[in-house]
Short mmCIF file of C-alpha atoms in Angstrom, two decimals:
data_model
loop_
_atom_site.label_atom_id
_atom_site.label_comp_id
_atom_site.label_asym_id
_atom_site.label_seq_id
_atom_site.Cartn_x
_atom_site.Cartn_y
_atom_site.Cartn_z
CA MET A 24 0.00 0.00 0.00
CA SER A 25 1.22 3.50 -0.81
CA ASN A 26 0.99 6.22 1.85
CA GLU A 27 -1.96 7.78 0.02
CA GLU A 28 -3.86 4.48 -0.17
CA LEU A 29 -3.16 3.73 3.50
CA TRP A 30 -4.43 7.11 4.69
CA LYS A 31 -7.52 6.91 2.46
CA ALA A 32 -8.40 3.60 4.13
CA VAL A 33 -7.95 5.14 7.60
CA LEU A 34 -10.07 8.16 6.65
CA GLY A 35 -12.77 5.79 5.45
CA GLU A 36 -12.86 4.18 8.91
CA MET A 37 -12.95 7.55 10.70
CA GLU A 38 -15.71 8.87 8.45
CA LEU A 39 -17.98 5.99 9.46
CA SER A 40 -17.78 6.90 13.16
CA LEU A 41 -18.07 10.69 12.90
CA SER A 42 -20.60 13.22 11.67
CA LYS A 43 -19.80 14.86 8.38
CA ALA A 44 -19.08 18.19 10.09
CA ASN A 45 -16.73 16.62 12.65
CA PHE A 46 -14.91 14.56 10.05
CA THR A 47 -14.37 17.62 7.83
CA THR A 48 -13.23 19.76 10.77
CA TRP A 49 -10.56 17.36 12.06
CA PHE A 50 -9.38 15.46 8.99
CA LYS A 51 -9.54 17.88 6.05
CA ASN A 52 -6.09 18.57 4.50
CA THR A 53 -4.35 15.80 6.44
CA SER A 54 -2.06 13.21 4.90
CA ILE A 55 0.69 10.71 5.62
CA VAL A 56 3.95 12.37 4.64
CA ALA A 57 6.43 9.80 5.94
CA ARG A 58 6.41 6.13 6.75
CA GLU A 59 9.43 4.59 8.43
CA SER A 60 9.90 1.04 9.71
CA ASN A 61 7.49 1.28 12.69
CA PHE A 62 5.88 4.73 12.65
CA VAL A 63 4.10 7.12 10.34
CA THR A 64 4.16 10.93 10.24
CA ILE A 65 0.90 12.74 9.52
CA SER A 66 0.81 16.32 8.26
CA VAL A 67 -2.00 18.56 9.64
CA PRO A 68 -2.89 22.16 8.73
CA ASN A 69 -2.52 23.81 12.18
CA GLY A 70 -1.57 23.36 15.85
CA PHE A 71 -5.18 23.13 17.07
CA ILE A 72 -5.94 20.12 14.87
CA LYS A 73 -2.57 18.55 15.77
CA GLU A 74 -3.40 18.73 19.48
CA TRP A 75 -6.92 17.38 18.93
CA LEU A 76 -5.80 14.38 16.88
CA GLU A 77 -3.05 13.57 19.38
CA ASN A 78 -5.40 13.70 22.37
CA LYS A 79 -8.77 12.57 20.99
CA PHE A 80 -8.23 10.40 17.92
CA ASN A 81 -4.70 9.02 18.15
CA ARG A 82 -5.72 5.64 19.57
CA LYS A 83 -8.37 5.01 16.90
CA ILE A 84 -6.05 6.23 14.11
CA LEU A 85 -3.30 3.88 15.32
CA GLN A 86 -5.73 0.95 15.51
CA SER A 87 -6.92 1.57 11.94
CA LEU A 88 -3.35 1.83 10.69
CA ARG A 89 -2.28 -1.42 12.39
CA VAL A 90 -5.12 -3.34 10.77
CA LEU A 91 -3.57 -2.49 7.40
CA ALA A 92 0.12 -2.32 8.39
CA THR A 93 0.83 -4.40 11.50
CA GLU A 94 4.39 -3.14 11.87
CA ILE A 95 3.26 0.40 12.78
CA ARG A 96 3.68 1.14 16.51
CA GLU A 97 3.52 4.94 16.67
CA VAL A 98 1.92 7.95 14.98
CA LYS A 99 3.58 11.38 14.85
CA TYR A 100 1.86 14.62 13.85
CA ILE A 101 3.50 17.69 12.28
CA ILE A 102 2.15 21.03 11.11
CA GLY A 103 2.44 21.69 7.38
CA GLN A 104 5.08 20.21 5.10
CA PRO A 105 7.81 18.19 6.83
CA LYS A 106 11.47 19.16 6.84
CA VAL A 107 13.42 17.26 4.20
CA ILE A 108 15.71 15.68 6.76
CA LEU A 109 12.74 14.24 8.69
CA VAL A 110 11.32 12.35 5.72
CA LYS A 111 14.42 11.96 3.59
CA GLN A 112 13.76 8.36 2.54
CA ASP A 113 10.06 8.89 1.96
CA LEU A 114 10.63 12.09 -0.02
CA SER A 115 13.15 10.29 -2.21
CA ARG A 116 10.52 7.66 -3.06
CA ILE A 117 7.94 10.37 -3.81
CA ILE A 118 10.37 12.17 -6.12
CA GLU A 119 11.15 8.97 -8.03
CA LYS A 120 7.44 8.22 -8.42
CA GLU A 121 6.72 11.79 -9.57
CA ILE A 122 9.45 11.60 -12.23
CA GLU A 123 8.35 8.14 -13.38
CA ASP A 124 4.70 9.22 -13.74
CA LYS A 125 5.63 12.33 -15.74
CA ASN A 126 7.94 10.36 -18.02
CA ASN A 127 5.24 7.76 -18.70
CA VAL A 128 2.62 10.39 -19.51
CA SER A 129 4.93 12.43 -21.72
CA SER A 130 6.27 9.42 -23.63
CA ASP A 131 2.74 8.32 -24.56
CA LEU A 132 1.63 11.78 -25.68
CA ASP A 133 4.74 12.89 -27.56
CA ILE A 134 5.45 9.91 -29.83
CA ASP A 135 4.07 9.74 -33.36
CA LYS A 136 2.96 6.13 -33.81
CA SER A 137 3.53 6.08 -37.56
CA THR A 138 7.12 7.38 -37.52
CA ASN A 139 8.24 6.57 -33.93
CA LEU A 140 9.42 10.18 -33.68
CA ASN A 141 9.17 12.03 -30.38
CA LYS A 142 8.11 15.61 -31.06
CA LYS A 143 10.03 16.99 -28.06
CA TYR A 144 13.32 16.44 -29.91
CA SER A 145 14.08 19.41 -32.15
CA PHE A 146 17.08 21.39 -33.35
CA GLU A 147 15.77 24.39 -31.40
CA SER A 148 16.01 22.49 -28.10
CA PHE A 149 19.47 21.06 -28.85
CA ILE A 150 22.40 22.84 -27.21
CA VAL A 151 25.40 23.13 -29.54
CA GLY A 152 28.89 22.99 -28.05
CA SER A 153 32.40 22.09 -29.13
CA ASN A 154 31.59 18.44 -28.35
CA ASN A 155 28.82 18.15 -30.98
CA GLU A 156 29.27 21.07 -33.37
CA LEU A 157 30.13 18.98 -36.43
CA ALA A 158 27.38 16.41 -35.77
CA HIS A 159 24.80 19.18 -35.35
CA ALA A 160 25.89 21.01 -38.52
CA ALA A 161 25.83 17.79 -40.56
CA SER A 162 22.40 16.84 -39.19
CA LEU A 163 20.99 20.27 -40.04
CA ALA A 164 22.51 20.13 -43.54
CA VAL A 165 20.89 16.75 -44.20
CA THR A 166 17.42 18.23 -43.68
CA LYS A 167 18.07 20.89 -46.32
CA THR A 168 19.20 18.48 -49.04
CA LEU A 169 17.65 15.13 -48.11
CA GLY A 170 19.49 12.26 -49.78
CA LYS A 171 21.99 14.43 -51.65
CA LEU A 172 24.68 15.86 -49.37
CA TYR A 173 25.66 13.41 -46.60
CA ASN A 174 24.22 10.01 -47.40
CA PRO A 175 24.50 8.13 -45.19
CA LEU A 176 25.05 10.34 -42.16
CA PHE A 177 26.67 8.30 -39.38
CA LEU A 178 26.77 9.72 -35.83
CA TYR A 179 28.65 7.97 -33.04
CA GLY A 180 29.39 8.56 -29.36
CA GLY A 181 28.78 7.26 -25.84
CA VAL A 182 25.47 6.76 -24.05
CA GLY A 183 23.35 9.80 -23.19
CA LEU A 184 25.27 12.43 -25.17
CA GLY A 185 22.51 13.51 -27.59
CA LYS A 186 22.77 11.23 -30.63
CA THR A 187 19.11 10.19 -30.44
CA HIS A 188 18.10 13.84 -29.99
CA LEU A 189 19.86 14.79 -33.25
CA LEU A 190 18.50 11.76 -35.12
CA GLN A 191 14.93 12.54 -34.13
CA ALA A 192 15.41 16.26 -34.74
CA ILE A 193 16.29 15.42 -38.35
CA GLY A 194 13.07 13.43 -38.68
CA ASN A 195 10.91 16.05 -36.99
CA SER A 196 12.42 18.80 -39.12
CA VAL A 197 11.18 17.22 -42.37
CA LEU A 198 8.01 15.70 -40.92
CA SER A 199 5.78 18.58 -41.97
CA GLY A 200 6.15 17.73 -45.65
CA SER A 201 4.86 14.70 -47.55
CA LYS A 202 8.00 12.67 -46.83
CA LYS A 203 7.73 9.10 -45.55
CA ILE A 204 9.92 8.83 -42.46
CA LEU A 205 10.74 6.07 -39.99
CA TYR A 206 12.88 6.23 -36.87
CA ILE A 207 13.68 2.78 -35.46
CA PRO A 208 16.23 1.36 -33.01
CA ALA A 209 18.31 -1.43 -34.57
CA GLU A 210 17.13 -3.94 -31.96
CA ARG A 211 13.50 -3.32 -32.89
CA MET A 212 14.31 -3.59 -36.60
CA THR A 213 16.08 -6.91 -35.92
CA ALA A 214 12.98 -8.20 -34.10
CA ALA A 215 10.79 -7.13 -37.04
CA ILE A 216 13.08 -8.95 -39.49
CA VAL A 217 13.02 -12.14 -37.39
CA GLU A 218 9.24 -11.96 -37.20
CA SER A 219 8.87 -11.42 -40.95
CA ILE A 220 11.15 -14.37 -41.69
CA ARG A 221 9.04 -16.54 -39.39
CA ASN A 222 5.83 -15.38 -41.07
CA LYS A 223 7.34 -15.52 -44.58
CA THR A 224 6.61 -11.82 -45.14
CA ILE A 225 10.18 -10.62 -45.62
CA GLU A 226 9.42 -9.22 -49.09
CA ASP A 227 6.57 -7.16 -47.65
CA LEU A 228 8.97 -5.76 -45.05
CA LYS A 229 11.55 -4.89 -47.71
CA SER A 230 8.85 -3.25 -49.82
CA TYR A 231 7.72 -1.11 -46.85
CA TYR A 232 11.25 0.13 -46.17
CA SER A 233 11.98 0.76 -49.86
CA LYS A 234 9.19 3.37 -49.98
CA LEU A 235 10.74 5.52 -47.25
CA ASP A 236 12.23 8.94 -47.97
CA LEU A 237 14.17 8.93 -44.70
CA LEU A 238 15.28 5.91 -42.66
CA ILE A 239 16.79 6.67 -39.23
CA LEU A 240 18.42 3.60 -37.67
CA ASP A 241 19.56 4.09 -34.06
CA ASP A 242 22.20 2.00 -32.22
CA VAL A 243 23.26 0.14 -35.36
CA GLN A 244 25.99 -1.71 -33.42
CA PHE A 245 23.28 -4.15 -32.33
CA ILE A 246 23.09 -5.74 -35.78
CA ALA A 247 26.73 -6.87 -35.48
CA GLY A 248 27.03 -10.65 -35.63
CA LYS A 249 23.46 -11.10 -36.92
CA GLU A 250 24.05 -12.33 -40.46
CA LYS A 251 20.48 -12.45 -41.75
CA THR A 252 19.69 -9.02 -40.29
CA GLN A 253 22.80 -7.59 -41.95
CA ASP A 254 21.74 -9.12 -45.28
CA ILE A 255 18.34 -7.42 -45.07
CA VAL A 256 19.80 -4.09 -43.87
CA PHE A 257 22.31 -4.20 -46.73
CA SER A 258 19.52 -4.82 -49.23
CA ILE A 259 17.34 -2.00 -47.80
CA PHE A 260 20.31 0.38 -47.64
CA ASN A 261 21.20 -0.23 -51.30
CA GLU A 262 17.58 0.20 -52.38
CA LEU A 263 17.22 3.55 -50.60
CA HIS A 264 20.68 4.83 -51.48
CA GLY A 265 20.15 3.97 -55.14
CA LYS A 266 17.02 6.16 -55.16
CA ASN A 267 18.82 9.03 -53.37
CA LYS A 268 16.72 8.47 -50.27
CA GLN A 269 18.32 9.57 -47.01
CA VAL A 270 19.74 7.10 -44.47
CA VAL A 271 20.86 8.30 -41.01
CA LEU A 272 22.58 5.96 -38.57
CA SER A 273 23.96 6.08 -35.05
CA SER A 274 26.24 3.85 -33.01
CA ASP A 275 28.25 3.90 -29.82
CA ARG A 276 31.43 3.68 -31.92
CA PRO A 277 32.62 4.42 -35.49
CA PRO A 278 31.94 1.79 -38.20
CA LYS A 279 35.51 0.46 -38.24
CA ALA A 280 35.30 -0.33 -34.49
CA ILE A 281 32.05 -2.35 -34.69
CA PRO A 282 33.05 -6.02 -34.34
CA ALA A 283 31.41 -8.73 -36.48
CA LEU A 284 30.06 -6.16 -38.96
CA GLU A 285 30.25 -7.34 -42.55
CA GLU A 286 32.83 -5.48 -44.61
CA ARG A 287 30.27 -4.55 -47.28
CA LEU A 288 28.09 -2.84 -44.65
CA ARG A 289 31.07 -1.17 -43.01
CA SER A 290 32.04 0.20 -46.41
CA ARG A 291 28.52 1.56 -47.00
CA PHE A 292 28.39 3.19 -43.55
CA GLU A 293 31.74 4.89 -44.15
CA GLY A 294 30.70 6.13 -47.59
CA GLY A 295 29.00 9.29 -46.37
CA MET A 296 29.63 11.62 -43.43
CA ILE A 297 30.87 10.36 -40.04
CA ALA A 298 30.65 12.71 -37.04
CA ASP A 299 31.20 12.06 -33.35
CA VAL A 300 29.31 13.35 -30.32
CA SER A 301 31.53 13.53 -27.24
CA SER A 302 31.07 14.63 -23.62
CA PRO A 303 30.02 18.30 -23.20
CA ASP A 304 32.29 20.83 -21.50
CA TYR A 305 31.20 22.77 -18.39
CA GLU A 306 29.77 25.74 -20.30
CA THR A 307 27.70 23.45 -22.53
CA ARG A 308 26.44 21.47 -19.55
CA LEU A 309 25.39 24.69 -17.84
CA ALA A 310 23.59 25.86 -20.99
CA ILE A 311 21.77 22.52 -21.26
CA LEU A 312 20.59 22.76 -17.65
CA SER A 313 19.47 26.39 -18.07
CA GLN A 314 17.42 25.53 -21.14
CA LYS A 315 15.87 22.43 -19.57
CA ALA A 316 14.92 24.43 -16.46
CA ALA A 317 13.33 27.13 -18.64
CA GLU A 318 11.36 24.51 -20.60
CA LYS A 319 9.96 23.18 -17.31
CA ASN A 320 9.24 26.70 -15.96
CA ALA A 321 11.56 26.03 -13.03
CA ILE A 322 13.31 28.91 -11.28
CA LEU A 323 16.58 27.62 -9.83
CA SER A 324 19.64 29.50 -8.69
CA PHE A 325 22.88 29.61 -10.65
CA ASP A 326 24.58 27.87 -7.70
CA ILE A 327 22.33 24.81 -8.08
CA LEU A 328 22.76 24.58 -11.85
CA SER A 329 26.51 25.04 -11.47
CA TYR A 330 26.62 22.34 -8.77
CA ILE A 331 24.92 19.84 -11.10
CA ALA A 332 27.09 20.83 -14.09
CA THR A 333 30.24 20.43 -12.02
CA HIS A 334 29.37 17.03 -10.59
CA ILE A 335 27.90 15.38 -13.71
CA GLN A 336 30.37 15.61 -16.57
CA LYS A 337 29.87 12.70 -18.96
CA ASN A 338 26.18 12.23 -19.66
CA VAL A 339 23.46 14.68 -20.76
CA ARG A 340 20.75 12.23 -19.71
CA GLU A 341 22.13 12.19 -16.16
CA LEU A 342 22.21 16.00 -16.14
CA GLU A 343 18.48 16.09 -16.89
CA GLY A 344 17.84 13.34 -14.35
CA ALA A 345 19.46 15.37 -11.58
CA LEU A 346 17.59 18.50 -12.65
CA ASN A 347 14.28 16.59 -12.62
CA ARG A 348 14.88 15.55 -9.01
CA ILE A 349 15.39 19.15 -7.93
CA ILE A 350 12.25 20.27 -9.80
CA ALA A 351 10.19 17.40 -8.34
CA PHE A 352 11.29 18.41 -4.83
CA SER A 353 10.31 22.01 -5.54
CA GLN A 354 6.83 20.97 -6.72
CA ILE A 355 6.19 18.47 -3.93
CA CYS A 356 7.34 20.78 -1.11
CA ASN A 357 6.08 23.95 -2.80
CA LYS A 358 9.37 25.77 -2.31
CA VAL A 359 12.53 26.58 -4.23
CA PRO A 360 15.40 24.61 -2.66
CA ASP A 361 18.58 26.35 -1.59
CA ILE A 362 22.00 24.95 -2.45
CA LYS A 363 22.23 22.96 0.81
CA GLU A 364 18.89 21.25 0.15
CA ALA A 365 19.90 20.59 -3.46
CA ARG A 366 23.05 18.83 -2.26
CA ASN A 367 20.97 16.67 0.11
CA ILE A 368 18.50 15.76 -2.64
CA LEU A 369 21.28 14.76 -5.04
CA THR A 370 23.54 12.98 -2.55
CA ALA A 371 22.30 9.49 -3.42
CA TYR A 372 21.98 10.30 -7.12
CA LEU A 373 25.52 11.60 -7.46
CA SER A 374 27.29 9.21 -5.14
CA THR A 375 28.93 6.25 -6.85
CA PRO A 376 30.40 3.37 -4.88
CA TYR A 377 34.08 2.59 -5.22
CA ARG A 378 34.39 0.78 -8.49
CA LYS A 379 35.97 -2.64 -8.24
CA THR A 380 36.70 -5.12 -10.96
CA SER A 381 38.92 -8.11 -11.63
CA PRO A 382 41.38 -9.34 -14.28
CA PRO A 383 38.87 -11.88 -15.73
CA ALA A 384 36.26 -9.10 -16.12
CA ILE A 385 38.79 -6.87 -17.92
CA LEU A 386 39.92 -9.65 -20.27
CA LYS A 387 36.33 -10.68 -21.07
CA ALA A 388 35.24 -7.09 -21.77
CA VAL A 389 38.22 -6.46 -24.08
CA ALA A 390 37.73 -9.77 -25.91
CA ASP A 391 33.98 -9.20 -26.36
CA PHE A 392 34.52 -5.66 -27.62
CA TYR A 393 37.00 -6.76 -30.30
CA ASN A 394 35.05 -9.93 -31.13
CA ILE A 395 37.79 -12.37 -30.10
CA THR A 396 38.11 -14.78 -27.14
CA PRO A 397 40.00 -14.23 -23.88
CA ALA A 398 42.26 -17.13 -24.93
CA ASP A 399 43.21 -15.20 -28.09
CA LEU A 400 44.68 -12.44 -25.91
CA ALA A 401 47.25 -14.86 -24.49
CA ARG A 402 48.18 -16.43 -27.85
CA ARG A 403 51.58 -15.91 -29.45
CA SER A 404 50.18 -13.98 -32.39
CA ARG A 405 51.42 -10.87 -34.17
CA LYS A 406 48.19 -10.30 -36.10
CA LYS A 407 46.91 -6.73 -35.82
CA GLU A 408 43.46 -7.90 -34.74
CA ILE A 409 45.07 -9.63 -31.73
CA VAL A 410 48.00 -7.32 -30.92
CA LYS A 411 45.93 -4.18 -30.38
CA PRO A 412 43.34 -5.85 -28.07
CA ARG A 413 46.20 -7.46 -26.11
CA GLN A 414 47.87 -4.07 -25.60
CA VAL A 415 44.55 -2.52 -24.55
CA ALA A 416 44.04 -5.39 -22.07
CA MET A 417 47.51 -4.80 -20.61
CA PHE A 418 46.82 -1.09 -20.27
CA LEU A 419 43.46 -1.64 -18.53
CA LEU A 420 44.84 -4.32 -16.20
CA ARG A 421 47.41 -1.75 -15.11
CA GLU A 422 45.01 1.21 -14.89
CA GLU A 423 41.90 -0.43 -13.43
CA VAL A 424 43.23 -3.35 -11.35
CA LYS A 425 46.69 -1.92 -10.55
CA LEU A 426 48.48 -5.19 -11.34
CA SER A 427 52.28 -5.14 -11.53
CA PHE A 428 53.91 -5.42 -14.95
CA PRO A 429 55.13 -9.00 -14.28
CA GLU A 430 51.62 -10.02 -13.10
CA ILE A 431 50.08 -8.63 -16.29
CA GLY A 432 52.65 -10.44 -18.43
CA GLN A 433 51.90 -13.69 -16.61
CA LYS A 434 48.16 -13.40 -17.27
CA LEU A 435 48.73 -12.77 -20.97
CA GLY A 436 50.78 -15.75 -22.05
CA GLY A 437 53.85 -15.35 -19.82
CA ARG A 438 55.15 -12.25 -21.55
CA ASP A 439 58.17 -10.28 -20.33
CA HIS A 440 57.44 -7.23 -18.17
CA SER A 441 59.26 -4.97 -20.68
CA THR A 442 56.66 -5.96 -23.32
CA VAL A 443 53.90 -4.94 -20.91
CA ILE A 444 55.56 -1.60 -20.13
CA HIS A 445 55.86 -0.84 -23.86
CA ALA A 446 52.18 -1.71 -24.44
CA CYS A 447 50.93 0.41 -21.55
CA GLU A 448 53.00 3.43 -22.59
CA LYS A 449 51.91 3.04 -26.22
CA ILE A 450 48.18 2.94 -25.42
CA LYS A 451 48.47 5.79 -22.91
CA LYS A 452 50.25 7.98 -25.47
CA GLU A 453 47.81 7.16 -28.31
CA GLU A 454 44.80 7.78 -26.04
CA SER A 455 45.86 11.44 -25.76
CA PHE A 456 45.45 12.17 -29.48
CA ASP A 457 43.48 9.26 -31.02
CA ASP A 458 39.77 10.00 -30.47
CA SER A 459 38.77 6.60 -31.84
CA LEU A 460 40.94 4.76 -29.30
CA LYS A 461 39.78 7.07 -26.53
CA ASN A 462 36.17 6.23 -27.38
CA GLU A 463 36.93 2.49 -27.45
CA LEU A 464 38.49 2.66 -23.98
CA VAL A 465 35.43 4.48 -22.61
CA LEU A 466 33.11 1.83 -24.06
CA ILE A 467 35.21 -1.06 -22.75
CA ARG A 468 35.26 0.48 -19.27
CA GLU A 469 31.46 0.83 -19.45
CA ARG A 470 31.24 -2.89 -20.23
CA VAL A 471 33.54 -3.74 -17.34
CA TYR A 472 31.69 -1.74 -14.70
CA ASN A 473 28.17 -2.36 -16.00
CA SER A 474 28.74 -6.10 -16.09
CA SER A 475 27.32 -8.22 -13.29
CA ASP A 476 30.32 -10.51 -13.59
CA LYS A 477 32.86 -8.67 -11.50
#
């Protein structure tokens, strides 16, 4: 039972034993505002009603509560909204529920069922910074000359940096015309292909896609290793490209770094414009927060926005998540939080436990990323497709697990510590200027720390 449901049930019991006038006098504008392990806190509008409930109705209220929640042993009464510190856990749950409800409502209302486009994503609401300037310019250019300038357009970058926003902004920008548009995540397209093969309707599916003016395929890395899906995607791509119809793609890495992707597809993906979306700098993060707050009609101090921008540096989605928690608090408690309250609200959201991993987790993540086996990393091979992953594994074993050079050499086929030192220095040096390698290391680390197999 939620707090609201529990209190409604109690009010129902009280209403049966009181006159309408009495019930309205003593119980109007009351609610459960906190529920700990063995007591509840009830908010009342003034001191007179607080005293009356404590002295006259407390026993009956407690009895009614215990019928529904046997663990409750005590009832506390407070005047008005509680202090955040008093109901910290309960408030956190309320904030999460508020955000979840708003997200569910907005997602249902904003999405066009025929195109899968979410109308809230537009170029006007996209903040341009040094991290995404090229990707934004290319996306905007595509809408002006659909199918002619950058075809395909391939955007890549980490999770939550704005790729999907740009992809959908392209679609929404040309939606007003008579163009046939479809935005679809690669996983959903794969499922549709599997279903059409099962139902023997694959030609119908191909025919549907061939009539599009704009195909937007998100997270294309998910088709890697799926041979039949790649066959169909290749066929659809060629059909659209041959008619000068626009194809826009996104991935968490550039085409050449997607393992188990057929060479013919890789070649097609690299045949147009490739642009990366990286992590935003402080000024861009602050601009994003300011715009999001304005969109939600939230008045927050510069100190709060700066605090969020300083403590969340990698992910635009997390920036908005933190902002939503502050706004939800403001709406629930009917007050604008100060910087101290903002810090309290975001403590759990921003805190990350000490990250721990293990050599097997590192080796598995590296092997999976480069589409080889952990055993391949230890082999005596000088092939490029083995040497680079092995050097990356050595570097990460040193950086993330702090193994000694001899220990790393032992785990990778009994290699000499001087070989390990060379590999670590090589990767560290290349990481400073090779954006592709830098991106690969970020993605491998994400795999390591998001994996349940630590």
